[in-house]
mmCIF file of C-alpha atoms in Angstrom:
data_model
loop_
_atom_site.group_PDB
_atom_site.id
_atom_site.type_symbol
_atom_site.label_atom_id
_atom_site.label_comp_id
_atom_site.label_asym_id
_atom_site.label_seq_id
_atom_site.Cartn_x
_atom_site.Cartn_y
_atom_site.Cartn_z
ATOM 1 C CA MET A 238 -68.744 42.139 58.052
ATOM 2 C CA ALA A 239 -71.092 45.076 58.330
ATOM 3 C CA ALA A 240 -73.621 45.438 55.499
ATOM 4 C CA GLN A 241 -73.550 48.617 53.502
ATOM 5 C CA PRO A 242 -76.262 51.241 54.233
ATOM 6 C CA ALA A 243 -79.448 50.979 52.341
ATOM 7 C CA GLU A 244 -79.717 54.728 51.583
ATOM 8 C CA ARG A 245 -79.484 55.709 47.910
ATOM 9 C CA ARG A 246 -76.178 57.198 47.072
ATOM 10 C CA ASP A 247 -75.627 60.060 44.608
ATOM 11 C CA TYR A 248 -72.237 59.185 43.153
ATOM 12 C CA ASP A 249 -71.957 62.158 40.861
ATOM 13 C CA ARG A 250 -69.834 59.978 38.637
ATOM 14 C CA ASP A 251 -70.439 58.086 35.335
ATOM 15 C CA ASP A 252 -69.538 54.609 36.593
ATOM 16 C CA GLU A 253 -72.199 53.095 38.917
ATOM 17 C CA PRO A 254 -71.717 50.215 41.251
ATOM 18 C CA SER A 255 -72.888 46.746 40.270
ATOM 19 C CA VAL A 256 -75.339 44.824 42.434
ATOM 20 C CA THR A 257 -74.946 41.172 43.217
ATOM 21 C CA PRO A 258 -77.937 38.810 43.513
ATOM 22 C CA ALA A 259 -77.626 39.044 47.286
ATOM 23 C CA GLY A 260 -78.086 42.817 46.966
ATOM 24 C CA LEU A 261 -74.445 43.856 47.770
ATOM 25 C CA ARG A 262 -73.363 46.831 45.871
ATOM 26 C CA ILE A 263 -69.876 46.579 44.350
ATOM 27 C CA PRO A 264 -67.990 49.688 43.200
ATOM 28 C CA PRO A 265 -66.362 49.558 39.826
ATOM 29 C CA GLN A 266 -62.810 48.111 39.828
ATOM 30 C CA SER A 267 -61.386 51.501 39.124
ATOM 31 C CA ARG A 268 -62.713 52.633 42.455
ATOM 32 C CA GLN A 269 -61.609 49.581 44.447
ATOM 33 C CA ALA A 270 -58.315 49.251 46.248
ATOM 34 C CA PRO A 271 -56.026 46.611 44.681
ATOM 35 C CA ILE A 272 -55.123 43.419 46.576
ATOM 36 C CA HIS A 273 -51.342 43.238 47.118
ATOM 37 C CA ASP A 274 -49.736 40.169 45.521
ATOM 38 C CA ASN A 275 -46.791 40.335 47.841
ATOM 39 C CA PRO A 276 -46.292 41.321 51.536
ATOM 40 C CA VAL A 277 -46.084 45.025 52.091
ATOM 41 C CA SER A 278 -42.855 46.580 53.350
ATOM 42 C CA PRO A 279 -42.415 46.520 57.140
ATOM 43 C CA SER A 280 -43.765 49.501 58.942
ATOM 44 C CA VAL A 281 -41.733 52.675 59.522
ATOM 45 C CA HIS A 282 -40.861 51.171 62.845
ATOM 46 C CA GLY A 283 -39.088 48.184 61.341
ATOM 47 C CA ARG A 284 -41.502 45.485 62.475
ATOM 48 C CA GLN A 285 -44.422 43.601 61.065
ATOM 49 C CA PRO A 286 -47.534 45.603 61.751
ATOM 50 C CA ALA A 287 -50.344 44.276 63.853
ATOM 51 C CA MET A 288 -52.832 46.570 62.126
ATOM 52 C CA TRP A 289 -52.847 48.184 58.728
ATOM 53 C CA LEU A 290 -54.033 51.631 57.762
ATOM 54 C CA LEU A 291 -55.534 51.695 54.192
ATOM 55 C CA ALA A 292 -55.640 55.145 52.736
ATOM 56 C CA ALA A 293 -58.908 55.653 50.824
ATOM 57 C CA HIS A 294 -57.345 58.484 48.904
ATOM 58 C CA GLY A 295 -54.183 60.623 48.761
ATOM 59 C CA ARG A 296 -53.401 62.667 51.835
ATOM 60 C CA SER A 297 -55.924 60.807 53.992
ATOM 61 C CA GLY A 298 -53.667 60.977 57.009
ATOM 62 C CA ALA A 299 -52.926 57.186 57.015
ATOM 63 C CA GLY A 300 -49.169 57.774 56.764
ATOM 64 C CA THR A 301 -49.111 60.167 59.692
ATOM 65 C CA LEU A 302 -51.151 57.775 61.895
ATOM 66 C CA ALA A 303 -48.884 54.903 60.875
ATOM 67 C CA GLN A 304 -45.916 56.915 62.082
ATOM 68 C CA ILE A 305 -47.649 57.741 65.364
ATOM 69 C CA TRP A 306 -48.901 54.248 66.164
ATOM 70 C CA ALA A 307 -46.058 51.795 66.513
ATOM 71 C CA PRO A 308 -48.147 48.720 65.860
ATOM 72 C CA ALA A 309 -49.534 50.196 62.646
ATOM 73 C CA GLY A 310 -48.366 50.063 58.995
ATOM 74 C CA ASP A 311 -49.312 52.035 55.960
ATOM 75 C CA ALA A 312 -50.909 49.574 53.557
ATOM 76 C CA ARG A 313 -49.759 51.553 50.508
ATOM 77 C CA ARG A 314 -53.257 52.000 49.083
ATOM 78 C CA GLY A 315 -53.918 48.346 48.796
ATOM 79 C CA TRP A 316 -55.239 45.304 50.829
ATOM 80 C CA PRO A 317 -52.315 43.612 52.561
ATOM 81 C CA ALA A 318 -53.587 40.144 51.880
ATOM 82 C CA ARG A 319 -50.155 38.440 51.952
ATOM 83 C CA ASP A 320 -49.146 39.762 55.324
ATOM 84 C CA ARG A 321 -49.093 37.928 58.559
ATOM 85 C CA HIS A 322 -51.763 40.154 60.177
ATOM 86 C CA PRO A 323 -54.142 41.419 57.423
ATOM 87 C CA HIS A 324 -56.356 43.445 59.795
ATOM 88 C CA VAL A 325 -57.283 46.801 58.137
ATOM 89 C CA VAL A 326 -58.593 50.168 59.037
ATOM 90 C CA VAL A 327 -59.778 52.341 56.187
ATOM 91 C CA VAL A 328 -58.621 55.978 56.677
ATOM 92 C CA ALA A 329 -60.325 58.881 54.998
ATOM 93 C CA ARG A 330 -60.693 62.652 55.355
ATOM 94 C CA THR A 331 -64.115 63.962 56.114
ATOM 95 C CA ASP A 332 -64.544 66.063 52.920
ATOM 96 C CA ARG A 333 -67.019 64.751 50.413
ATOM 97 C CA ALA A 334 -64.341 63.127 48.108
ATOM 98 C CA GLY A 335 -62.760 61.460 51.021
ATOM 99 C CA LEU A 336 -66.088 60.087 52.284
ATOM 100 C CA ASP A 337 -66.981 58.863 48.812
ATOM 101 C CA ALA A 338 -63.659 57.061 48.493
ATOM 102 C CA ALA A 339 -64.109 55.452 51.957
ATOM 103 C CA HIS A 340 -67.589 54.276 51.065
ATOM 104 C CA ASP A 341 -66.152 52.592 47.966
ATOM 105 C CA LEU A 342 -63.690 50.579 50.020
ATOM 106 C CA LEU A 343 -66.271 49.665 52.638
ATOM 107 C CA LEU A 344 -68.571 48.326 49.895
ATOM 108 C CA GLN A 345 -65.636 46.396 48.549
ATOM 109 C CA ALA A 346 -64.948 44.922 51.890
ATOM 110 C CA ALA A 347 -68.686 44.061 52.445
ATOM 111 C CA ALA A 348 -68.545 42.164 49.085
ATOM 112 C CA GLY A 349 -65.611 40.104 50.329
ATOM 113 C CA LEU A 350 -63.233 41.454 47.679
ATOM 114 C CA THR A 351 -60.242 42.050 50.019
ATOM 115 C CA GLY A 352 -58.166 38.905 49.460
ATOM 116 C CA GLY A 353 -59.076 37.601 52.864
ATOM 117 C CA CYS A 354 -58.232 40.752 54.849
ATOM 118 C CA THR A 355 -60.271 41.559 57.959
ATOM 119 C CA LEU A 356 -61.872 45.042 58.006
ATOM 120 C CA LEU A 357 -61.574 46.438 61.532
ATOM 121 C CA GLY A 358 -63.309 49.643 60.851
ATOM 122 C CA LEU A 359 -63.073 53.209 59.535
ATOM 123 C CA ALA A 360 -60.942 56.132 60.827
ATOM 124 C CA LEU A 361 -62.331 59.535 59.893
ATOM 125 C CA VAL A 362 -59.701 62.311 59.855
ATOM 126 C CA PRO A 363 -61.093 65.877 60.012
ATOM 127 C CA ASP A 364 -60.299 67.916 56.938
ATOM 128 C CA ALA A 365 -60.667 71.184 58.840
ATOM 129 C CA PRO A 366 -61.157 72.288 62.518
ATOM 130 C CA GLY A 367 -64.647 72.588 63.888
ATOM 131 C CA PRO A 368 -67.852 70.560 63.277
ATOM 132 C CA LEU A 369 -68.834 69.195 59.900
ATOM 133 C CA PRO A 370 -71.397 70.971 57.816
ATOM 134 C CA LYS A 371 -74.800 69.329 58.224
ATOM 135 C CA THR A 372 -74.774 67.704 54.754
ATOM 136 C CA LEU A 373 -71.391 66.294 55.278
ATOM 137 C CA ARG A 374 -72.236 65.164 58.808
ATOM 138 C CA ARG A 375 -75.156 63.183 57.450
ATOM 139 C CA TRP A 376 -73.127 61.547 54.615
ATOM 140 C CA ALA A 377 -70.326 60.720 57.135
ATOM 141 C CA ASP A 378 -72.903 58.924 59.315
ATOM 142 C CA VAL A 379 -74.147 56.960 56.303
ATOM 143 C CA VAL A 380 -70.612 55.933 55.321
ATOM 144 C CA ALA A 381 -69.799 55.105 58.926
ATOM 145 C CA SER A 382 -72.795 52.838 59.195
ATOM 146 C CA ALA A 383 -71.122 50.478 56.643
ATOM 147 C CA ALA A 384 -68.166 49.958 58.880
ATOM 148 C CA PRO A 385 -67.902 47.453 61.820
ATOM 149 C CA ALA A 386 -66.418 50.243 63.930
ATOM 150 C CA VAL A 387 -65.721 53.904 63.602
ATOM 151 C CA TRP A 388 -62.895 56.011 65.099
ATOM 152 C CA ARG A 389 -63.185 59.779 64.742
ATOM 153 C CA ILE A 390 -59.662 61.230 64.822
ATOM 154 C CA PRO A 391 -59.381 64.578 66.594
ATOM 155 C CA TYR A 392 -58.113 67.693 64.883
ATOM 156 C CA VAL A 393 -54.603 68.235 66.207
ATOM 157 C CA GLU A 394 -53.392 71.658 65.081
ATOM 158 C CA ASP A 395 -49.645 71.125 65.599
ATOM 159 C CA LEU A 396 -49.509 68.068 63.445
ATOM 160 C CA ARG A 397 -49.623 70.498 60.502
ATOM 161 C CA THR A 398 -46.274 72.073 61.479
ATOM 162 C CA HIS A 399 -44.126 68.898 61.832
ATOM 163 C CA ARG A 400 -42.674 66.316 59.518
ATOM 164 C CA GLN A 401 -43.890 62.815 60.099
ATOM 165 C CA HIS A 402 -40.486 61.513 61.333
ATOM 166 C CA GLU A 403 -40.493 64.209 63.980
ATOM 167 C CA LEU A 404 -43.710 62.995 65.683
ATOM 168 C CA ALA A 405 -43.715 61.185 69.052
ATOM 169 C CA ILE A 406 -44.562 57.432 68.876
ATOM 170 C CA TRP A 407 -47.288 55.751 70.837
ATOM 171 C CA THR A 408 -46.678 52.091 71.846
ATOM 172 C CA PRO A 409 -49.104 49.751 73.622
ATOM 173 C CA SER A 410 -46.537 48.764 76.223
ATOM 174 C CA GLU A 411 -46.470 52.287 77.668
ATOM 175 C CA PRO A 412 -49.141 54.233 79.664
ATOM 176 C CA ASP A 413 -51.217 56.578 77.530
ATOM 177 C CA PRO A 414 -50.282 60.279 77.951
ATOM 178 C CA PRO A 415 -52.663 62.123 80.301
ATOM 179 C CA PRO A 416 -55.283 64.412 78.853
ATOM 180 C CA PRO A 417 -54.540 68.183 79.013
ATOM 181 C CA GLY A 418 -55.984 69.806 82.018
ATOM 182 C CA ARG A 419 -57.274 73.316 82.795
ATOM 183 C CA MET A 420 -53.896 74.438 83.883
ATOM 184 C CA ARG A 421 -51.916 72.209 81.555
ATOM 185 C CA ALA A 422 -51.624 72.816 77.859
ATOM 186 C CA PRO A 423 -51.317 69.850 75.400
ATOM 187 C CA ALA A 424 -47.824 68.733 75.011
ATOM 188 C CA PRO A 425 -46.268 69.199 71.558
ATOM 189 C CA SER A 426 -46.810 66.245 69.232
ATOM 190 C CA THR A 427 -42.990 65.876 68.878
ATOM 191 C CA THR A 428 -42.546 65.091 72.559
ATOM 192 C CA THR A 429 -45.635 62.948 73.396
ATOM 193 C CA PRO A 430 -48.576 61.552 71.389
ATOM 194 C CA HIS A 431 -51.829 63.387 71.543
ATOM 195 C CA HIS A 432 -53.990 61.795 74.342
ATOM 196 C CA GLU A 433 -56.959 60.981 72.081
ATOM 197 C CA LEU A 434 -54.762 59.507 69.378
ATOM 198 C CA ALA A 435 -53.149 57.250 71.958
ATOM 199 C CA VAL A 436 -56.648 56.110 73.173
ATOM 200 C CA ILE A 437 -57.752 55.410 69.697
ATOM 201 C CA GLY A 438 -54.536 53.632 68.775
ATOM 202 C CA ARG A 439 -55.074 51.353 71.810
ATOM 203 C CA GLU A 440 -58.681 50.585 70.802
ATOM 204 C CA ILE A 441 -57.606 49.660 67.290
ATOM 205 C CA PHE A 442 -54.738 47.547 68.581
ATOM 206 C CA ALA A 443 -57.146 45.733 70.858
ATOM 207 C CA ALA A 444 -59.481 45.090 67.906
ATOM 208 C CA ALA A 445 -56.536 43.739 65.881
ATOM 209 C CA ARG A 446 -55.543 41.359 68.690
ATOM 210 C CA ILE A 447 -59.074 40.131 68.855
ATOM 211 C CA ALA A 448 -59.165 39.568 65.105
ATOM 212 C CA ALA A 449 -55.866 37.686 65.333
ATOM 213 C CA GLY A 450 -57.221 35.415 68.035
ATOM 214 C CA HIS A 451 -55.103 36.761 70.929
#
């Protein structure tokens, strides 16, 4: 489990994290994700997920990614400790509130307060097209340093115009879609998954298989 970064954090909130004798910072319970007492419902694809996406906050993009990646499930804002494969990726937007929420969950995981779930890493979903402002980029790097792995999700413009159930699904058993070329525009997300999303999905799936001992 990756240790949390040592840099001082300005929470801008009244409730401060506690610190264990070992120096681990623990966010207040109100800022931790709950541990599910029962198995989470099967994924939107009707099978038990091999990897879970834990939204750090509302509209993080976890639900959309769980729709696109066939092996993934939406963890319903809690740690899926009672499920067969409790391997988790925290998902957050790259605005300040999203990064703060992700940091809380990474600190929770570092303190071992996940009910036995394995943290695979952090997926950062862009909150707008283009590069992050300098201050956000620095904070994103600090937050990312608390995760065992980081996947930076690309900004895919046409995801905004489709409902989740309309999106094409990526499965590990099929070849990844080719990247767009100079003379080939990206295919719509309703007909084929975005190339970078497929690559990231395969990387997370591989990490989940390793965590499961496969």
